[in-house]
CSV table of C-alpha atoms in Angstrom, one decimal:
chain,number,residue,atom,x,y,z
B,1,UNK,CA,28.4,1.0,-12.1
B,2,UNK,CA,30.9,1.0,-9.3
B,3,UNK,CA,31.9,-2.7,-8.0
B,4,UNK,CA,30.5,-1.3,-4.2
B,5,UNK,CA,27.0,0.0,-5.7
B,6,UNK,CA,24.3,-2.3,-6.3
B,7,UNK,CA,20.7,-2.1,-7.9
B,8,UNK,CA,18.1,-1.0,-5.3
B,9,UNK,CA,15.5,-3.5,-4.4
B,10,UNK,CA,11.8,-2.3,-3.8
B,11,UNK,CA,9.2,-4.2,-2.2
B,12,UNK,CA,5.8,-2.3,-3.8
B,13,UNK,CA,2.6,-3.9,-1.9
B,14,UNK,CA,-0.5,-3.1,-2.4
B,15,UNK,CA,-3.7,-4.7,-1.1
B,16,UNK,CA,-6.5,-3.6,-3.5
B,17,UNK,CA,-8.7,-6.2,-5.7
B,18,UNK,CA,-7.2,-6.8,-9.1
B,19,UNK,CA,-9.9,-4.5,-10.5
B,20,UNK,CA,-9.6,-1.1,-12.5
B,21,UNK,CA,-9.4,1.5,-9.9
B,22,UNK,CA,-7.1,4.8,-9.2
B,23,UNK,CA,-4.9,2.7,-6.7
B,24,UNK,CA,-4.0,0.2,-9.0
B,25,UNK,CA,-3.6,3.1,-11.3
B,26,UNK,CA,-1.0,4.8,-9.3
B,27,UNK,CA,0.3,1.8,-8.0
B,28,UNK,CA,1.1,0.5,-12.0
B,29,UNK,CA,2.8,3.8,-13.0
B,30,UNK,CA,4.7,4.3,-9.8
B,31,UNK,CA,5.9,0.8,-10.2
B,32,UNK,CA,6.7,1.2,-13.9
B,33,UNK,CA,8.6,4.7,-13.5
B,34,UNK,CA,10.6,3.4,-10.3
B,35,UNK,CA,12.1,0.0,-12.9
B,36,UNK,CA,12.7,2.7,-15.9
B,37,UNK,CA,15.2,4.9,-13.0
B,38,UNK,CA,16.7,1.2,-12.6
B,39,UNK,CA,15.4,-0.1,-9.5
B,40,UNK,CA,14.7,-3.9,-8.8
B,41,UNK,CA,10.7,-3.9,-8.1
B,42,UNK,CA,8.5,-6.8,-7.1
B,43,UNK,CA,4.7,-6.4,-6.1
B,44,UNK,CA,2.9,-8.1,-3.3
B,45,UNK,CA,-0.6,-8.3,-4.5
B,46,UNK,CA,-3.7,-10.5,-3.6
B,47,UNK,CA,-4.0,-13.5,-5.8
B,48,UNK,CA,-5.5,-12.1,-9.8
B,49,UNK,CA,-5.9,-13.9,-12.7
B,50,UNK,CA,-2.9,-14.3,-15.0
B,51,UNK,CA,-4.7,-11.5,-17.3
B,52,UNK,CA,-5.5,-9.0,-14.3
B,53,UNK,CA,-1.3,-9.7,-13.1
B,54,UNK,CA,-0.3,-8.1,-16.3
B,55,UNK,CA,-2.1,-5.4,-16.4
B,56,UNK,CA,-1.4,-4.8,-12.5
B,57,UNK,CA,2.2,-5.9,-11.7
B,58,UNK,CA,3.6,-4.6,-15.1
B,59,UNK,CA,6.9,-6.4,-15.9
B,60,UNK,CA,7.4,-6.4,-12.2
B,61,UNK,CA,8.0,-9.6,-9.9
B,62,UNK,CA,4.9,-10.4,-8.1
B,63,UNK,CA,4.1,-12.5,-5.0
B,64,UNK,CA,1.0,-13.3,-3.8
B,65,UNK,CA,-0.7,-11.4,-0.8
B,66,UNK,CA,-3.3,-13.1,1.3
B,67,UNK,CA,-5.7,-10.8,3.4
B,68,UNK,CA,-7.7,-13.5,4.4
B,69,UNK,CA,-6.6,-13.6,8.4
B,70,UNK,CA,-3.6,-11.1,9.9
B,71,UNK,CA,-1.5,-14.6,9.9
B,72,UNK,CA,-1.6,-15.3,6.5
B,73,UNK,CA,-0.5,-11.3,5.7
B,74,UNK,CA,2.4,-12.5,8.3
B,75,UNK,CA,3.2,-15.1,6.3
B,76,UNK,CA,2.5,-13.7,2.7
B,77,UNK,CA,5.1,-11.3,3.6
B,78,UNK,CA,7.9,-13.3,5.2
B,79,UNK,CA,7.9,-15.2,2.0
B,80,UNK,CA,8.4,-11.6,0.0
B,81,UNK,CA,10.7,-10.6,1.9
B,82,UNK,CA,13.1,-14.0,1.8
B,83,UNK,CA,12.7,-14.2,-1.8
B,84,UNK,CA,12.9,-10.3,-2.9
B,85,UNK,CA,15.3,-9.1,-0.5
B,86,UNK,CA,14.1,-5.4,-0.7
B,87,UNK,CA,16.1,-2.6,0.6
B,88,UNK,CA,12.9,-0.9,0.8
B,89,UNK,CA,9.1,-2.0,1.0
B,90,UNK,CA,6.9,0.9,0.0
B,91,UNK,CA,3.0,0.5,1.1
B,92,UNK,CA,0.5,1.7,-1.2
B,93,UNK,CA,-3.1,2.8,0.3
B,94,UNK,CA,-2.7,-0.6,2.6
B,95,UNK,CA,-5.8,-1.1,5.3
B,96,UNK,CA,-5.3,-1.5,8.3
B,97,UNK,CA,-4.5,-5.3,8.9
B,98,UNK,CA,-1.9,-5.2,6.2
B,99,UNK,CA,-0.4,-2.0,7.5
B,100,UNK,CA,-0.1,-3.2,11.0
B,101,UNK,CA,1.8,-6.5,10.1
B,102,UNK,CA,3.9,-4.6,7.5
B,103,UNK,CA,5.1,-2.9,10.8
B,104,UNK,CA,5.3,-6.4,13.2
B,105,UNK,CA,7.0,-8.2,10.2
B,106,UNK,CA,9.2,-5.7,8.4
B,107,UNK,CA,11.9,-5.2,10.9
B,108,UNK,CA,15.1,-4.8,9.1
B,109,UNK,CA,14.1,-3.0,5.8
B,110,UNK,CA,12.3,1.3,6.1
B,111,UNK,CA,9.6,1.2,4.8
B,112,UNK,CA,7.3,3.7,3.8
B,113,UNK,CA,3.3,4.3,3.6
B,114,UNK,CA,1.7,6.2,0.7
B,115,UNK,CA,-2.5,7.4,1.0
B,116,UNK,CA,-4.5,8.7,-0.9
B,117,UNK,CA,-7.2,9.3,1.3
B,118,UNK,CA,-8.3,7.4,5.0
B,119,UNK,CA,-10.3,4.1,4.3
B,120,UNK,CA,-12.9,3.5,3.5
B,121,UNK,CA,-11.9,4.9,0.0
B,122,UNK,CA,-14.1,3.6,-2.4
B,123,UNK,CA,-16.9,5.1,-0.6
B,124,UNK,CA,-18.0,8.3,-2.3
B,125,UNK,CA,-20.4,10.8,-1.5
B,126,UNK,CA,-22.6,11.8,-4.2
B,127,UNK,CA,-23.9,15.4,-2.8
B,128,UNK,CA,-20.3,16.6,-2.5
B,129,UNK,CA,-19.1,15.4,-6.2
B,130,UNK,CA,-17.0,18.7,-7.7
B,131,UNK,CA,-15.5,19.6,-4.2
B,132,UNK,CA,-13.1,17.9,-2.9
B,133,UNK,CA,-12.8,19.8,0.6
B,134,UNK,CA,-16.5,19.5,1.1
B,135,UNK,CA,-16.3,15.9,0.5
B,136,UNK,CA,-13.3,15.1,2.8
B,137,UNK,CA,-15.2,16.9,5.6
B,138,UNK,CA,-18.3,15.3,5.6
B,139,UNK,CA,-16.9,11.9,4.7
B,140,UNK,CA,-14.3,11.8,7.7
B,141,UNK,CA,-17.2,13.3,10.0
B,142,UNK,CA,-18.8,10.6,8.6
B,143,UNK,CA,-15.9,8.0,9.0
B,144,UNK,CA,-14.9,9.7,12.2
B,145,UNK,CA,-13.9,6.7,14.3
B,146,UNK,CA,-11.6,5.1,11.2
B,147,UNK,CA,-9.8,9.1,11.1
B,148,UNK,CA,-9.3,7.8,14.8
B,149,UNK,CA,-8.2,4.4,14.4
B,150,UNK,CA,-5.7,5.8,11.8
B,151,UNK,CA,-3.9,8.6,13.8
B,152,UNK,CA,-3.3,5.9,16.4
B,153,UNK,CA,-1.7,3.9,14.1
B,154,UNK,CA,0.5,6.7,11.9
B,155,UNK,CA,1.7,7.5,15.9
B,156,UNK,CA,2.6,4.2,16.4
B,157,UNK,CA,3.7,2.7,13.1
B,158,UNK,CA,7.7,2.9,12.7
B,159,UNK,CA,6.9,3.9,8.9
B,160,UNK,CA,10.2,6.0,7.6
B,161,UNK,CA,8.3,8.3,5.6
B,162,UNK,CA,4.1,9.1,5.3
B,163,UNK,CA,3.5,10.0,1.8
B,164,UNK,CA,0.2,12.2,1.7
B,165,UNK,CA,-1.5,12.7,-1.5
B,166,UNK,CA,-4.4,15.1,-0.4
B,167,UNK,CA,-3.8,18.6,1.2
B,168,UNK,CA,-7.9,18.0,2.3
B,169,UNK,CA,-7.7,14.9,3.5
């Protein structure tokens, strides 16, 4: 490695219970495959149990997330921040609080926003199971004013990249 390059530092948070789940799915392998190229990776997570932070962070540094009151993200990631250092902080499927102080608190690193799908997420609606373009539909006609609430944001947000993972969505 040339004296002038250093090892890149991501900041990885993501803001979903320490349950089984296809976020913290992603979230673990996109972590995982991101050290293995030779990056510097640390996770900001909500609080898990020292079990649950295995199976979630990986080998990856992890700080503690609070979600609690839009203070308390403030200050969960100022302390991230100071400690890691990142070069880059890389959301993954945040909601909304966390997402908008991400953008009042990171100031001086890119950072980037990666979604599956608009919030609420988890909820699923049984008559469209098999089609995922029927589902989208009705679930954001459902969920019309958070598909609002969202495009405000993504116009607003000083994200440096919007990674998509749903052509439907």
């Amino acid at each position: 490695m040339d004296s002038l390059e250093r090892t890149m530092r991501i900041l990885f948070i993501c803001d979903q219970p320490q349950l089984p789940g296809g976020v913290q799915f992603v979230c673990r392998h996109t972590v995982s495959a991101v050290q293995e190229l030779g990056c510097a990776v640390a996770l900001l997570r909500p609080r898990a149990t020292l079990e649950q932070v295995a199976d979630y962070a990986g080998s990856a540094q992890s700080y503690p997330l609070e979600t609690s009151r839009s203070r308390l993200i403030a200050r969960s990631l100022h302390e991230a921040l100071d400690s890691f250092a990142p070069d880059l902080v890389h959301v993954v499927s945040g909601r909304w609080p966390v997402v908008q102080q991400v953008d009042s608190v990171v100031r001086t690193v890119p950072w980037l926003l990666s979604i599956h799908n608009l919030p609420p997420h988890e909820v699923t609606l049984q008559t469209c199971h098999g089609s995922d373009l029927l589902h989208y539909r009705l679930r954001n006609t459902r969920f019309a004013l958070n598909g609002l609430m969202w495009a405000l944001g993504l116009r607003r947000w000083r994200y440096a990249k919007l990674v998509c993972h749903s052509a439907d969505m």
